[in-house]
Tab-separated table of C-alpha atoms in Angstrom:
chain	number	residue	atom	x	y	z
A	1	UNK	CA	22.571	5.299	4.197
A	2	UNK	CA	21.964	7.769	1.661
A	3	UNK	CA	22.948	11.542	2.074
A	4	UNK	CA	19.526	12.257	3.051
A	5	UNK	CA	16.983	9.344	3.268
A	6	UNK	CA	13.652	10.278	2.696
A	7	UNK	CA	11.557	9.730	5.758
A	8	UNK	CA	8.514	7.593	4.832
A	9	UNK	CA	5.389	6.108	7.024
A	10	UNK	CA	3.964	2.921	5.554
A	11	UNK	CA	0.199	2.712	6.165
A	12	UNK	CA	-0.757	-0.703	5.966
A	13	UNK	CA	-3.251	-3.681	6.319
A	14	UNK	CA	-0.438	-6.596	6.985
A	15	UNK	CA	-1.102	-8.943	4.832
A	16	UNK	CA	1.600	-11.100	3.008
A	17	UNK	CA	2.735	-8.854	0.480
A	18	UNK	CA	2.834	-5.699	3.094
A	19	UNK	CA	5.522	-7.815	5.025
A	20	UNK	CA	7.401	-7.786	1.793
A	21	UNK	CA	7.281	-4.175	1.621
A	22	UNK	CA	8.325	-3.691	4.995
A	23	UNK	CA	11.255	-5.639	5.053
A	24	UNK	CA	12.010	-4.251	1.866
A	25	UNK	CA	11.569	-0.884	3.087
A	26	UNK	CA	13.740	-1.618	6.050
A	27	UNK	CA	16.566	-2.636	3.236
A	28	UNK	CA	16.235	0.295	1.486
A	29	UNK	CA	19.048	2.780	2.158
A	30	UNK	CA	17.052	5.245	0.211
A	31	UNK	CA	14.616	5.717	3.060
A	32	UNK	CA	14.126	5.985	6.548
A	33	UNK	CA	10.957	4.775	8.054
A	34	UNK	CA	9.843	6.836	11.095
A	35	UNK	CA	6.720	5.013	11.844
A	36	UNK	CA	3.812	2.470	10.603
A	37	UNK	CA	0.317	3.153	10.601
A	38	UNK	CA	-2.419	0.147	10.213
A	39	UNK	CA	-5.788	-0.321	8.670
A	40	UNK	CA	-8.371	-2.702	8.399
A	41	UNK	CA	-7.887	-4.710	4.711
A	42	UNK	CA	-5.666	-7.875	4.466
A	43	UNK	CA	-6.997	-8.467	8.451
A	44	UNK	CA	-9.020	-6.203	10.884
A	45	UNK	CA	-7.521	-3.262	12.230
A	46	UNK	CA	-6.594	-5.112	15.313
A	47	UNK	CA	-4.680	-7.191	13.574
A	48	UNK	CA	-3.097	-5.056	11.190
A	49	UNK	CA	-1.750	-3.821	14.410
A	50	UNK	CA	-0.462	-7.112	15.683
A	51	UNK	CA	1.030	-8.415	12.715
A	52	UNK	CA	2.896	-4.896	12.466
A	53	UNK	CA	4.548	-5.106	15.463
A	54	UNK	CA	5.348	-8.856	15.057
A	55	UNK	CA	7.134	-7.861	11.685
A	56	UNK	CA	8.797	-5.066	13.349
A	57	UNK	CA	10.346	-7.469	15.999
A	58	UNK	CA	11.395	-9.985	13.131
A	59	UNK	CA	13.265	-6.902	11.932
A	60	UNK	CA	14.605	-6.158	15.114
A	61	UNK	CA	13.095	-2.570	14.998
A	62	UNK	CA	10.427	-2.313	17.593
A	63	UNK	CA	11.854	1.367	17.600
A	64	UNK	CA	10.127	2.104	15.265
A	65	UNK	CA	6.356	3.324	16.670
A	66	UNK	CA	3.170	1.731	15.342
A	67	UNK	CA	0.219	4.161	15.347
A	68	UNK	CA	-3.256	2.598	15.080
A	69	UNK	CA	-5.596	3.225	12.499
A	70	UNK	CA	-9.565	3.244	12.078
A	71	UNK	CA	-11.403	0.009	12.389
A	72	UNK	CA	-14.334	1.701	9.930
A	73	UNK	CA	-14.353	3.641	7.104
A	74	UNK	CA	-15.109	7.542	6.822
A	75	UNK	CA	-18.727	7.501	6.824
A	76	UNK	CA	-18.691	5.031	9.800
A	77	UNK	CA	-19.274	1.970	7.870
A	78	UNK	CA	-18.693	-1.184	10.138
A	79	UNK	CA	-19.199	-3.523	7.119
A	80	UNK	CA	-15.626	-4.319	6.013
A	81	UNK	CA	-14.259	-6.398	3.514
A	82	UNK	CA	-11.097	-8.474	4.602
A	83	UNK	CA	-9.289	-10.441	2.162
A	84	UNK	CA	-7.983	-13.157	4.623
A	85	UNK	CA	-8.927	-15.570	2.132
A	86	UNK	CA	-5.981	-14.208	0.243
A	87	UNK	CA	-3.320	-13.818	3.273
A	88	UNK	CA	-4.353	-16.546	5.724
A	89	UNK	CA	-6.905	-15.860	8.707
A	90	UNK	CA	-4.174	-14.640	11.055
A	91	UNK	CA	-2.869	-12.125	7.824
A	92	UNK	CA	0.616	-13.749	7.459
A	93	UNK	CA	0.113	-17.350	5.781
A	94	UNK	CA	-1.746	-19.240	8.749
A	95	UNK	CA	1.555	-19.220	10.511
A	96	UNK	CA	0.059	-18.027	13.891
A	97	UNK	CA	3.296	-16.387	15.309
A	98	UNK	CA	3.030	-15.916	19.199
A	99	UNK	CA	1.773	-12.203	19.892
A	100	UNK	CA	4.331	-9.381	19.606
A	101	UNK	CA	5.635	-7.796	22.856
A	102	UNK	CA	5.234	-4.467	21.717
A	103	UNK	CA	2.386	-1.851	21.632
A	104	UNK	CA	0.835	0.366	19.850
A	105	UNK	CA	1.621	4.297	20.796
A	106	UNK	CA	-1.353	6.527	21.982
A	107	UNK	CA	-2.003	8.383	19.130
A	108	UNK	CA	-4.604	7.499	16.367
A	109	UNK	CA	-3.102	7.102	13.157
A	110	UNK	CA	-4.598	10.370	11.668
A	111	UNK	CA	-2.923	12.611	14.270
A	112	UNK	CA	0.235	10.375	13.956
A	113	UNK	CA	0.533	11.501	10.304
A	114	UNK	CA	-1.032	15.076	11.271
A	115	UNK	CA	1.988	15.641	13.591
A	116	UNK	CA	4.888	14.095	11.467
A	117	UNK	CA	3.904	16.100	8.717
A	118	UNK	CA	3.662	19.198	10.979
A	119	UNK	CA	7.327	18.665	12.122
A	120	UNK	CA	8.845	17.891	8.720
A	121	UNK	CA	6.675	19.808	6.330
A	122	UNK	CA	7.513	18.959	2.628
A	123	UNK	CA	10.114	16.107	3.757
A	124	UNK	CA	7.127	13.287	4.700
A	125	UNK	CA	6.387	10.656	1.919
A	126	UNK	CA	3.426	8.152	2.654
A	127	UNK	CA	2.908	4.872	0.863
A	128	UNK	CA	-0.698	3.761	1.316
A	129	UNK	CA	-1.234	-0.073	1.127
A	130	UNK	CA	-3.937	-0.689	2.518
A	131	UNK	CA	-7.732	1.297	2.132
A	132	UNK	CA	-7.188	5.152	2.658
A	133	UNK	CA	-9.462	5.833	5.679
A	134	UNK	CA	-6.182	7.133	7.994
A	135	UNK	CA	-5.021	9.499	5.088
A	136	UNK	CA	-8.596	10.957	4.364
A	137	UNK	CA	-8.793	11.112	8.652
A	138	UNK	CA	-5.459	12.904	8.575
A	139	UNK	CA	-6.827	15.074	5.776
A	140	UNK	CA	-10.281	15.968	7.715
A	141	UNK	CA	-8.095	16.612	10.928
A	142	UNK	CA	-6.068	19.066	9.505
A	143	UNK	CA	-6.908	21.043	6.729
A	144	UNK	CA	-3.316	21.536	6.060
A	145	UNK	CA	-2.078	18.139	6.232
A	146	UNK	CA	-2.278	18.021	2.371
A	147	UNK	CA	0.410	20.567	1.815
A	148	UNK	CA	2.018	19.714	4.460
A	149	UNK	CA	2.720	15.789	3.609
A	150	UNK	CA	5.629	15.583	0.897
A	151	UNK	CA	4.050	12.637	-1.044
A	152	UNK	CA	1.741	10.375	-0.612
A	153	UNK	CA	2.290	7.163	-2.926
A	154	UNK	CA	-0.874	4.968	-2.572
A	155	UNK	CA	-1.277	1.432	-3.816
A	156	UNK	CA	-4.451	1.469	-5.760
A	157	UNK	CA	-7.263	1.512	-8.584
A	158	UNK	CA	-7.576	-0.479	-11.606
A	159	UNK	CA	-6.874	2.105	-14.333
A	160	UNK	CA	-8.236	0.639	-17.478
A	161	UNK	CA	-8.377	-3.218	-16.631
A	162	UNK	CA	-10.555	-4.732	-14.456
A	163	UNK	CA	-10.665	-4.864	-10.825
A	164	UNK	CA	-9.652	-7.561	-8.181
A	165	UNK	CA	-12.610	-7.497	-6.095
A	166	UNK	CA	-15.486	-7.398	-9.118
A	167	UNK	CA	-14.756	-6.108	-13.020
A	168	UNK	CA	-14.783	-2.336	-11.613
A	169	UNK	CA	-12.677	-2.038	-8.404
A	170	UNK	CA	-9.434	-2.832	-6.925
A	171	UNK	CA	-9.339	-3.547	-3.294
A	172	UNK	CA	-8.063	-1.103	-1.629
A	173	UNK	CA	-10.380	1.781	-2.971
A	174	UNK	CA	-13.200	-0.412	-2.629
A	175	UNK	CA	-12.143	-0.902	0.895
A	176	UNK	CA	-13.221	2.776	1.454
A	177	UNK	CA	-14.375	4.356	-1.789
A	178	UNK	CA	-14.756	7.911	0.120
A	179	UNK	CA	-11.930	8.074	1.585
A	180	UNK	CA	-10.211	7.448	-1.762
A	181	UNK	CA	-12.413	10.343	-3.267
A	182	UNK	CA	-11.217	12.805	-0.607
A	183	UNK	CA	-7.531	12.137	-1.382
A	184	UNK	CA	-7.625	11.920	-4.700
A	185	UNK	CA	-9.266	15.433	-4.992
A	186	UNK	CA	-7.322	17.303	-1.243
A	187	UNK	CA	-4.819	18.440	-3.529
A	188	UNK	CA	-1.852	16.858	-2.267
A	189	UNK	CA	0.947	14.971	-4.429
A	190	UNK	CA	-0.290	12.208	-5.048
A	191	UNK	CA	1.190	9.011	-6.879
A	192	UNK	CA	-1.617	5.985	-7.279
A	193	UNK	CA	0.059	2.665	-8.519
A	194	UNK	CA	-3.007	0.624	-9.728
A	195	UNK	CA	-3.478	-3.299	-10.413
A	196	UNK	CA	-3.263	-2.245	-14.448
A	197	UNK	CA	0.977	-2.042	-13.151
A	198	UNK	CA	1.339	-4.458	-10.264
A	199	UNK	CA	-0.079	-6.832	-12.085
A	200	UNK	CA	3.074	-6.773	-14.427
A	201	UNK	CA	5.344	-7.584	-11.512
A	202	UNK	CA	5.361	-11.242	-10.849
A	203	UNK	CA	7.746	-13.036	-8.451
A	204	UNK	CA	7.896	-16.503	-9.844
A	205	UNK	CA	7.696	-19.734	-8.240
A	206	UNK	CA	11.660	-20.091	-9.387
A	207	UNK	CA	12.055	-16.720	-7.488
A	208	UNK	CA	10.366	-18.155	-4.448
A	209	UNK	CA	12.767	-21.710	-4.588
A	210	UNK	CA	15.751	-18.965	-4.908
A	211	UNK	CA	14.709	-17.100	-1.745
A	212	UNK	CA	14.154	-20.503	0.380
A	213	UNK	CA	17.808	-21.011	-0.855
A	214	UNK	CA	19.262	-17.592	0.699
A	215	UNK	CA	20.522	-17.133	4.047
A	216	UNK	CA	18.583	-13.612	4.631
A	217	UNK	CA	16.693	-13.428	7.713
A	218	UNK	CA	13.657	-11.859	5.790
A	219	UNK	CA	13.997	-14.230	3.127
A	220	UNK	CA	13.678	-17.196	5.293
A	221	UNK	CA	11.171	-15.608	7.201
A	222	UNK	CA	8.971	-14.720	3.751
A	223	UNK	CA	9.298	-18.252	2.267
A	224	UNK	CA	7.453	-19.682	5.798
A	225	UNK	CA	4.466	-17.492	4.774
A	226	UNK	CA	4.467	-17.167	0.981
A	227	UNK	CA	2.282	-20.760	0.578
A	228	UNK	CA	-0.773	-19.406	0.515
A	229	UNK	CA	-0.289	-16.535	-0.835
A	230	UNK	CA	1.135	-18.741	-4.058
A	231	UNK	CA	-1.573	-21.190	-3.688
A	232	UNK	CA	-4.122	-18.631	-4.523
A	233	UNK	CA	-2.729	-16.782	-7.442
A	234	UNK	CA	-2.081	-20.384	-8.739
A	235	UNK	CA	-5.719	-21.151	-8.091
A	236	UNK	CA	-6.855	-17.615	-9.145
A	237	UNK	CA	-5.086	-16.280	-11.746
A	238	UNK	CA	-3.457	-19.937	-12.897
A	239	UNK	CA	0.138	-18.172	-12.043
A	240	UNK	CA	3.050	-20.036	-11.669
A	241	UNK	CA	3.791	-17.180	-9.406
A	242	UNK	CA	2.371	-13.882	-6.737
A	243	UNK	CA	1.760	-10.358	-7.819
A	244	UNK	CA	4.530	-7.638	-5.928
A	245	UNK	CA	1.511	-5.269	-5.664
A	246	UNK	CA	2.922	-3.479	-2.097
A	247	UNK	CA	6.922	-3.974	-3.153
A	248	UNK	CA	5.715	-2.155	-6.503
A	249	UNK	CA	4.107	0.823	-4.655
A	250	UNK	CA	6.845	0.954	-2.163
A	251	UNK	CA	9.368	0.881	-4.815
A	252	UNK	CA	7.553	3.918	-6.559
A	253	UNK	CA	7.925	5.974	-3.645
A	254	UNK	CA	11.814	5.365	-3.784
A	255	UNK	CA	12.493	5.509	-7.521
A	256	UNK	CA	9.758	7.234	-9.556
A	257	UNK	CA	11.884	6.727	-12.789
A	258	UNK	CA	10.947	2.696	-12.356
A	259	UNK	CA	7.477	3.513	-13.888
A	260	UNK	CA	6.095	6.342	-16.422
A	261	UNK	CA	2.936	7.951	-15.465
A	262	UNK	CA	-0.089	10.412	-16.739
A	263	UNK	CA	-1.779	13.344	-14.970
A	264	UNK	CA	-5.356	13.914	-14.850
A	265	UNK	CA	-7.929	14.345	-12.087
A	266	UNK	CA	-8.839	10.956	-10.121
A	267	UNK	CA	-12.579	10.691	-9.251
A	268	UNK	CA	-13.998	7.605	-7.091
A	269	UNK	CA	-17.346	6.092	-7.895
A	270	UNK	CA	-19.073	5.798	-4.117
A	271	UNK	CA	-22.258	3.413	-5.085
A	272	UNK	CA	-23.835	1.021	-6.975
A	273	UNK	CA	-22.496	-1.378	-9.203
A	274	UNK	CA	-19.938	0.359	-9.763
A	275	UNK	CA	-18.751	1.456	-6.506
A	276	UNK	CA	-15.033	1.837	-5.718
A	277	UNK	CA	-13.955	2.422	-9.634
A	278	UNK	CA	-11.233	4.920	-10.579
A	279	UNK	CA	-11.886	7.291	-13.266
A	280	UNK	CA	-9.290	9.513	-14.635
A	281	UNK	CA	-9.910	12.301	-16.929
A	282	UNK	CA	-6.694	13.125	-18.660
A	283	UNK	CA	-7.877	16.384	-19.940
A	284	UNK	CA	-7.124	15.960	-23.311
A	285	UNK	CA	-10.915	17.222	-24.191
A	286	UNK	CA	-12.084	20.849	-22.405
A	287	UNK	CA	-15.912	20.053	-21.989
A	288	UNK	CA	-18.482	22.613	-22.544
A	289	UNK	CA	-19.838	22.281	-18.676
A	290	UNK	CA	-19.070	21.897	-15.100
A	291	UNK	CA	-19.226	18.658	-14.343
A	292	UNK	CA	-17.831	16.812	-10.671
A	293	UNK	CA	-14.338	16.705	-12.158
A	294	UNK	CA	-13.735	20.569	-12.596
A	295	UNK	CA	-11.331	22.545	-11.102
A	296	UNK	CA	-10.203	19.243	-9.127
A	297	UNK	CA	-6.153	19.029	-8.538
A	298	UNK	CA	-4.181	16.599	-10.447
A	299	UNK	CA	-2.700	13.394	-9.791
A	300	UNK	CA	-0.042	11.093	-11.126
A	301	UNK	CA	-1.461	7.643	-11.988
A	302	UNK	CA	1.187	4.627	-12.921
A	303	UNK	CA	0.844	2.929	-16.574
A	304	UNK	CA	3.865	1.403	-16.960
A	305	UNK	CA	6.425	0.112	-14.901
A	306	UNK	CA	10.171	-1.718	-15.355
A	307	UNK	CA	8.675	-4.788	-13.933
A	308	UNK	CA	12.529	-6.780	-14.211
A	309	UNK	CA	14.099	-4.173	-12.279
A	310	UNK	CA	11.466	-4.337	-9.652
A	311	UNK	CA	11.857	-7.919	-9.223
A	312	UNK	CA	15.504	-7.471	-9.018
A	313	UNK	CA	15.565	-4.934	-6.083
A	314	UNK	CA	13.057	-7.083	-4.359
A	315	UNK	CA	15.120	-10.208	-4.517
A	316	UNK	CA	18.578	-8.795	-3.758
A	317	UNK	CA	17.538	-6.511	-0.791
A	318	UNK	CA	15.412	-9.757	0.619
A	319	UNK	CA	17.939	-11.747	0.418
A	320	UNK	CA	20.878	-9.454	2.076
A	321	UNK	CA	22.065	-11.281	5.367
């Protein structure tokens, strides 16, 4: 283990690629996870739950709590969109894995990441991968919970290229374009890794054949569920391979000095045609009025990122024994 790991809590909507990002995180000396959150995305909420727990079994680390998140957005919005057309209807390849033995603790996911950040103020790092309706919660619960969370390193926006769910948004903020507003403006520390970067990290179908070849547990596990997740991005994108969006994030929040990023204020388009764009302003122009993004705290947005070396860490910590 490193000399002092950093404690992280993934939230997350598992989902093919989250599973990656677990394991990975669970190979990553670098970190110590203290507990998983889950939102509705990839799969309902109810699922996200299930699937977390499964994966946590598979890792042999059902001590590590699960804390369940909101099944609808911030303003109550029951009207979800779940990309299980992506994952598989049961979230992790249509594998349907017998349920997991464990449960979820009694907390809500909100006060989950209320009270961790309350006992290790400074010292908590999230990594979002799923829509941001627990952080904004947590944020709304406790009006300190922004200063008091270390980091919070969220997978999403499409900063400058299109979007994955229309031309203007990515997923994830579309999933709950308000609650990406509040976080991107509660002036915490905040690192967004958008689409414009994952999209640059590409596990290739001669990656995959390498990982059926390994004897790692997680990499065994991975290659049962991987098919569809290939078979769309072939059909999709016409990849001969996946995009690492959730490894990517997750691999921000360990190394920042794997990408380079800019600082500006984040605004989130809420409706219309355009709903669930990012915007940043990099303040390189001082405009003559007030307008919706003044006096708003910075962020640090992603635009490039060593997309070999990310592949590389993924690869070699997936397929430790």
């Amino acid at each position: 283990m490193a000399a002092h790991p950093k404690k992280i809590i993934i939230d997350t909507d598992p989902g093919i690629d989250d599973a990656m990002a677990i394991f990975l995180a669970l190979r990553s000396p670098e970190v110590e996870v203290i507990g998983l959150t889950t939102i509705y995305g990839n799969v309902y909420t109810t699922l996200a739950t299930r699937n977390a727990l499964h994966l946590l079994e598979v890792a042999g680390r059902s001590d590590i709590p699960v804390a369940e998140g909101s099944h609808v957005t911030i303003t109550k919005g029951t009207k979800l969109r779940i990309a299980d057309f992506v994952h598989g209807a049961d979230g992790l390849g249509n594998q349907n894995f017998p349920p997991p033995k464990g449960k979820p603790i009694e907390q809500s996911a909100a006060a989950f990441l209320v009270e961790q950040a309350n006992l290790h103020p400074g010292k908590v790092t999230v990594v979002a991968l799923g829509p941001l309706t627990n952080i904004a919660l947590a944020i709304e619960l406790d009006p300190a919970f922004a200063k008091n969370i270390g980091e919070i390193v969220l997978l999403g926006g499409a900063f400058s290229v299109n979007g994955n769910v229309n031309p203007a948004a990515e997923a994830n903020i579309f999933g709950d374009p308000d609650a990406a507003d509040i976080v991107f403006t509660s002036g915490a520390d905040v690192l967004a890794v958008g689409i414009n970067v994952t999209h640059e990290v590409v596990l290739t179908d001669a990656d995959r054949d390498k990982l059926a070849q390994s004897n790692g547990k997680f990499a065994q596990y991975l290659c049962k569920i991987l098919d569809v997740y290939f078979s769309y991005h072939h059909e999709v994108y016409g990849t001969r391979g996946v995009y690492l969006h959730d490894p990517t994030a997750f691999l921000a929040a360990v190394n920042p000095a794997l990408m380079t990023y800019v600082e500006g204020v984040v605004r989130v388009q809420t409706t219309g045609i355009m709903r669930g764009l990012t915007i940043l302003y990099n303040r390189q122009k001082r405009f003559g009025e007030e307008t919706e993004w003044s006096d708003k705290p910075t962020v640090k947005v992603a635009v490039t990122v060593d997309a070999p070396t990310v592949v590389k860490l993924v690869m070699e910590r997936l397929m430790e024994s």
